Every structure is written in structure tokens, then in C-alpha cells.
XYZ file of C-alpha atoms in Angstrom:
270
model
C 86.962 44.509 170.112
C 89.696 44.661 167.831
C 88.390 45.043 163.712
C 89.902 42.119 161.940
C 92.780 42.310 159.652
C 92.127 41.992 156.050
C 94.263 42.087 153.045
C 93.658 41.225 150.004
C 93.787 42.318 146.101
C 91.904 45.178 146.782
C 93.362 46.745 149.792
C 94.497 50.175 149.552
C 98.090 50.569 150.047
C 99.313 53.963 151.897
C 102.941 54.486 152.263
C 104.595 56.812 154.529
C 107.755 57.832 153.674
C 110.824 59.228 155.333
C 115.219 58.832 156.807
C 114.808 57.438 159.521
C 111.679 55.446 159.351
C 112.264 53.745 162.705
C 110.641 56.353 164.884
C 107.025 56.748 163.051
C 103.760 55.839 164.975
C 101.714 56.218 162.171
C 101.362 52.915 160.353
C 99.847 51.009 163.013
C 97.601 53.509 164.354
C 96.164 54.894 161.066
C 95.715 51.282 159.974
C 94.031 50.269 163.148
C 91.341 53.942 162.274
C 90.856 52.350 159.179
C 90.153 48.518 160.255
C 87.724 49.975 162.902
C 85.528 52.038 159.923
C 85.567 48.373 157.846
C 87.841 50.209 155.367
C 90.063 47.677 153.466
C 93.564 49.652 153.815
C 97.082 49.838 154.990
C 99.997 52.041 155.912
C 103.049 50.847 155.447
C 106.624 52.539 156.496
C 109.080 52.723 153.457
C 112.205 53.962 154.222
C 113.857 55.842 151.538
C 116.895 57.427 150.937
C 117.138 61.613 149.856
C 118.499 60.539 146.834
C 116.348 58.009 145.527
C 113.135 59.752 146.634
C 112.889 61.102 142.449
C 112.959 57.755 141.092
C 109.978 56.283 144.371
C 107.752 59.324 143.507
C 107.276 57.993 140.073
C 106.787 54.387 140.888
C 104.249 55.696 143.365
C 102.499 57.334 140.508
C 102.233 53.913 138.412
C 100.758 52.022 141.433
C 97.489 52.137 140.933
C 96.057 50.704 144.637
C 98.247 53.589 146.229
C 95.414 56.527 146.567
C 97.678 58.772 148.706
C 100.948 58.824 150.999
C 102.288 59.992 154.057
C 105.694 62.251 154.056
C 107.659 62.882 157.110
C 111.086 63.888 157.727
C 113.431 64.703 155.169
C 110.322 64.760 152.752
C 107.978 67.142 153.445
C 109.555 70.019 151.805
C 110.743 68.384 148.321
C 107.145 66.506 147.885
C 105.693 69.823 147.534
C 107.301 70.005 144.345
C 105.556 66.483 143.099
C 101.958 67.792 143.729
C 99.890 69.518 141.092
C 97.475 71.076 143.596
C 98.532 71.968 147.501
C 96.491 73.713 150.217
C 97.157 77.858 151.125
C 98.592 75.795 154.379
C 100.904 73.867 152.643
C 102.480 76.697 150.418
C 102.976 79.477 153.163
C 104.462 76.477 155.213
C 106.720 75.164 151.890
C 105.953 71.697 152.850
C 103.371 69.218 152.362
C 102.750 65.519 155.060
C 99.547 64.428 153.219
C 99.445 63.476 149.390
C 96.185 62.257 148.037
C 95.528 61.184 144.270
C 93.201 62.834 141.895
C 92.185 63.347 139.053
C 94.846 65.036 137.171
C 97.388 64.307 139.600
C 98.261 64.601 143.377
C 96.754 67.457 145.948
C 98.984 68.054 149.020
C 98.307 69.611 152.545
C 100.056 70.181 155.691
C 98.894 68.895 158.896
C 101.262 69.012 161.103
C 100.750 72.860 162.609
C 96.869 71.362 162.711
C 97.732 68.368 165.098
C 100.461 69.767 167.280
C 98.007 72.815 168.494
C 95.346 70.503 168.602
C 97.803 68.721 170.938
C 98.438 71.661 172.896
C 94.949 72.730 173.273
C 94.185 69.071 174.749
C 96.601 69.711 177.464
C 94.675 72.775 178.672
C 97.196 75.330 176.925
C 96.037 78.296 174.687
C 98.373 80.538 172.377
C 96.182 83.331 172.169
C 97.605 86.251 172.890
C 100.994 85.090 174.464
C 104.699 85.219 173.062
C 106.023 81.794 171.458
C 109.211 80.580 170.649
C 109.435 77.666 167.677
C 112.854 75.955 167.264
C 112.670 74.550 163.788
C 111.450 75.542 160.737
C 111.404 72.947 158.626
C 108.065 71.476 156.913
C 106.694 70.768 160.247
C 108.042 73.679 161.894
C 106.772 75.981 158.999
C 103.318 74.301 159.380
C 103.529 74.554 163.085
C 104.710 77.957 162.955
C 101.725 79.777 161.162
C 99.240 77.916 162.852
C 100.834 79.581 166.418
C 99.982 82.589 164.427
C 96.768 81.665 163.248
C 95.721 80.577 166.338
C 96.503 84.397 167.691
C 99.853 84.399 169.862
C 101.033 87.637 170.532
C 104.545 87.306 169.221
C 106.621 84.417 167.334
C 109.951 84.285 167.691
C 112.263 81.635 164.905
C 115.257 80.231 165.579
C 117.270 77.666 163.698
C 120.489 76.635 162.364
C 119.788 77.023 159.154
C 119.722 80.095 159.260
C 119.032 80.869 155.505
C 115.986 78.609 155.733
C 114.865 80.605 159.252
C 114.717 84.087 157.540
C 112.685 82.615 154.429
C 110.166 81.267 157.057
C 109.920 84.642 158.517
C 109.601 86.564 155.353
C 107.086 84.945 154.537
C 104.905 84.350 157.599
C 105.757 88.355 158.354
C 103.583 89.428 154.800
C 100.513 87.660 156.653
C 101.131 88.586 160.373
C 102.917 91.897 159.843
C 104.705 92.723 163.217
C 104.549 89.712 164.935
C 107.502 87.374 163.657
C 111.118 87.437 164.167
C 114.162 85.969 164.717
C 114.499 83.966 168.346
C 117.075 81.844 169.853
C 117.348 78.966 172.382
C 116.733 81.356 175.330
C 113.428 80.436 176.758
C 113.043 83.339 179.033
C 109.885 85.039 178.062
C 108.013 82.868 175.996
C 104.557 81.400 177.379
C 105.026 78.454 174.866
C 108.570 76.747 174.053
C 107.941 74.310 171.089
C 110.505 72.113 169.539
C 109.615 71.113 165.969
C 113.437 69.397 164.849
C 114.515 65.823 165.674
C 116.854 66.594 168.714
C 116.282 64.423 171.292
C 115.199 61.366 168.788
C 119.060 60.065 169.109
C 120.941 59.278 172.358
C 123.460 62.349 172.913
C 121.532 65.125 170.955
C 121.931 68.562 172.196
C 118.978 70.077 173.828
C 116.778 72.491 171.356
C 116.597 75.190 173.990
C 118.490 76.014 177.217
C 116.426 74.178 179.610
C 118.074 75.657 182.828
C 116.000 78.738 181.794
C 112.359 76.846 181.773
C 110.112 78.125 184.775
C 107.291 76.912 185.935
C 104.363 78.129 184.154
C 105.905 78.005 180.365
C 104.389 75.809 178.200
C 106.716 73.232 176.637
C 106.277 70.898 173.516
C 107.430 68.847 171.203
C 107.304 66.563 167.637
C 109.687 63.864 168.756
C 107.493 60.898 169.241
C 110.394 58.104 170.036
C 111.546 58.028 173.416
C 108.100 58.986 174.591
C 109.350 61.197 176.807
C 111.888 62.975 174.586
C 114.483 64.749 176.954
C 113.327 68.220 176.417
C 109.978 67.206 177.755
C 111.515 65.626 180.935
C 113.601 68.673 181.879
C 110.366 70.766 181.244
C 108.665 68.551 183.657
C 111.490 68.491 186.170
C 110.965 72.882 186.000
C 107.063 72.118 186.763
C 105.901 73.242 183.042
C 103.090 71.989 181.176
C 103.949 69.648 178.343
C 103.120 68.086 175.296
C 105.276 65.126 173.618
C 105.229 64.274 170.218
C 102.687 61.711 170.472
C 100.134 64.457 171.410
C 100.527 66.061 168.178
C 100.062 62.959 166.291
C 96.994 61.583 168.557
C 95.497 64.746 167.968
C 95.751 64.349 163.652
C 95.329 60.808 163.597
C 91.454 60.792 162.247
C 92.207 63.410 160.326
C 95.113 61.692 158.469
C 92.928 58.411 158.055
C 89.992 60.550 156.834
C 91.619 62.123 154.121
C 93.800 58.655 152.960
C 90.409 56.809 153.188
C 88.617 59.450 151.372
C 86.023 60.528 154.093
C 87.752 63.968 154.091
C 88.840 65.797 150.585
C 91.959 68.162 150.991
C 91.322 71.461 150.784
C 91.827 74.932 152.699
């Protein structure tokens, strides 16, 4: 039976942010987590441009039924910067997708690595032990990328056009898992799990993260894009007989946990 909708003066409003906005699941699942629990709350998308995200952070600050946000993409990284207190997750990953309010300010953490093993793991796949490739290392992909480690593969390799923004990721990931990071490319061969953490395959005519004709059967293939729900990396990892996980397993699998900490049932912290 579906909760029933409430809204009033005192519901708790709970933006998520991001450019594009058009793509995110979140707001009517996390609302729908809340309803069911008889918490009076709401996410709502806001779609915001780069440049104006200075001037929304400190509105946000002055509304006073807003007890935390959600970032997504192009946000993660620069909200890290707005919070006075951030998980050991969110600074090795330089990003932050949860902002709660407290007193003294705002505490950050970073989910995202969280949710798309979680993901993984539901679909029967385990990291331990096995070589990885991550395209993307961005604020999910950073996230993403030390929880492969944490979880115990065997090898990570980076890639990613940015390259400046790659070799910072491994820097830093290579001071807490010495000997197992390093620079990768779109070459599948020889990776147990492929995992796409950047947008490609969101937009009609993006390229393909990695070269697909080189998936075999037996790889382990996944990805954050969440809108088509099959994003075309997925369905040419299917076509090779791999194992896969779309981006709506990765957000399925942090769901409660998002709704927890925005309703309070959860407090962030390492």
C-alpha cells in the first residue's frame, strides 16, 4: 500500500543538485523510503548551473527546513569545499554526494563507491582478489575506486581523459594501497571487473568508455549511468555473455542508506 503524500509547513525539504538533472532516480525513490517510515520529507531535483552553484550553496545555508542535500554530477567534487566536516571516504575520494546539517555547519560523505559494490555484490560478483579496470575518476569514480580497493582486488588500473585529474587519483589511492594502482586504458583484456564511472552512454552518440570488442565472457561489467536503463556499454557486455550491473544497481543498492542519513536515522561518519 502506497504511504500517503504529505506536505505541509513542516516537511523537510532535500534537494539534489546537479547539470543535467534530467537523468536522476533519486527524488522519487528516496521520497517514496521516506513516506513509507511516516517521515514528513521530500527530494526535490534542482538543476543548477557550474557557475551559479556559489551563490545556491549559500541560500541553502539560510533555509532552515533544508537538513541536508544530495550532489551529483558536476558537484560532487566542489561541495567538498562547502563542508566543515567530511568522512576519511570522502577526502581520499576528493568528493562528497551526501551533505547533512549540523551543528556548526555541514558534514559530507561519499557513497557512491558504497552503493555501486554493493551493486556488484548483489549480482553475484566479488572483487577480491581479481584485477579491475575503473574508467573515470571523478567524485564517483574516486569513491568507487578505493572502495574496489578496499574491498581487496588484486590490482586497479585508472584511466581517464583527464589525465591530470587520473594521476592525482592514483597518487593518492597508491599511499594507502601501495603497489596496487596504476594507470589503465580502455583495453579490457585482463580485467575480471570493467566498471564505467563517467556519463558516456547517458547521450545518444557517446563513445563507448572501453573497447567493447575486447569483453569476453566471464568479465564482469558495470556501470553509473542510470538513464537508458540499459546504457550501451551494458548491452554490448551482455551481447559478449558478461555479468552486468547498470546504474540503477548502484543506486538501489544506496537508496536506504541515502534516506537514512537525510532523515536522520543514520549520522555520517567513517
Amino acid at each position: 500500500m502506497t504511504a500517503p503524500l504529505r506536505i505541509d509547513g513542516e516537511t523537510a525539504f532535500f534537494p539534489i543538485i546537479g547539470h543535467p538533472i534530467g537523468q536522476v532516480k533519486s527524488p522519487a525513490a528516496l521520497s517514496r523510503i521516506m513516506a513509507g517510515r511516516g517521515f514528513n520529507g521530500m527530494v526535490v531535483p534542482i538543476h543548477i548551473l557550474p557557475e551559479d552553484l556559489p551563490g545556491w550553496l549559500a541560500q541553502v545555508s539560510a533555509m532552515q527546513n533544508c537538513p541536508g542535500f544530495v550532489a551529483t554530477v558536476p558537484f560532487k567534487t566542489p561541495c567538498l569545499e562547502f563542508c566543515t566536516r567530511v568522512t576519511t571516504r570522502a577526502r581520499a575520494a576528493g568528493a562528497v554526494n551526501i551533505v547533512i546539517r549540523e551543528e556548526g555547519g555541514w558534514a559530507g560523505d561519499a557513497t557512491d563507491g558504497l552503493g555501486y559494490l554493493d551493486g556488484i555484490a548483489a549480482e553475484g560478483f566479488d572483487v577480491a582478489g581479481k584485477p579491475a579496470l575503473l574508467v573515470g575518476t571523478g567524485g564517483a569514480g574516486s569513491a568507487i575506486a578505493r572502495e574496489i580497493l578496499v574491498r581487496g582486488a588484486s590490482e586497479l588500473a585508472l584511466h581517464d581523459i583527464d589525465t591530470a585529474r587520473r594521476d592525482a587519483l592514483v597518487e593518492r589511492l597508491t599511499a594507502d594501497f601501495p603497489g596496487r594502482v596504476r594507470v589503465g586504458g580502455t583495453d579490457p583484456r585482463g580485467f575480471a571487473l570493467v566498471a564505467n564511472a563517467t556519463p558516456l552512454g547517458m547521450r545518444e552518440g557517446d563513445p563507448l568508455p572501453v573497447e567493447v570488442e575486447h569483453l569476453v565472457a566471464g568479465q564482469f561489467v558495470s556501470d553509473v549511468v542510470t538513464r537508458p536503463a540499459v546504457p550501451p556499454l551494458i548491452e554490448a557486455a551482455r551481447a559478449a555473455g558478461c555479468g552486468t550491473m547498470p546504474g540503477s544497481g548502484m543506486f538501489d543498492a544506496q537508496a536506504v542508506l541515502l534516506a537514512e542519513l537525510l532523515m536522520g536515522v543514520r549520522r555520517i561518519e567513517d
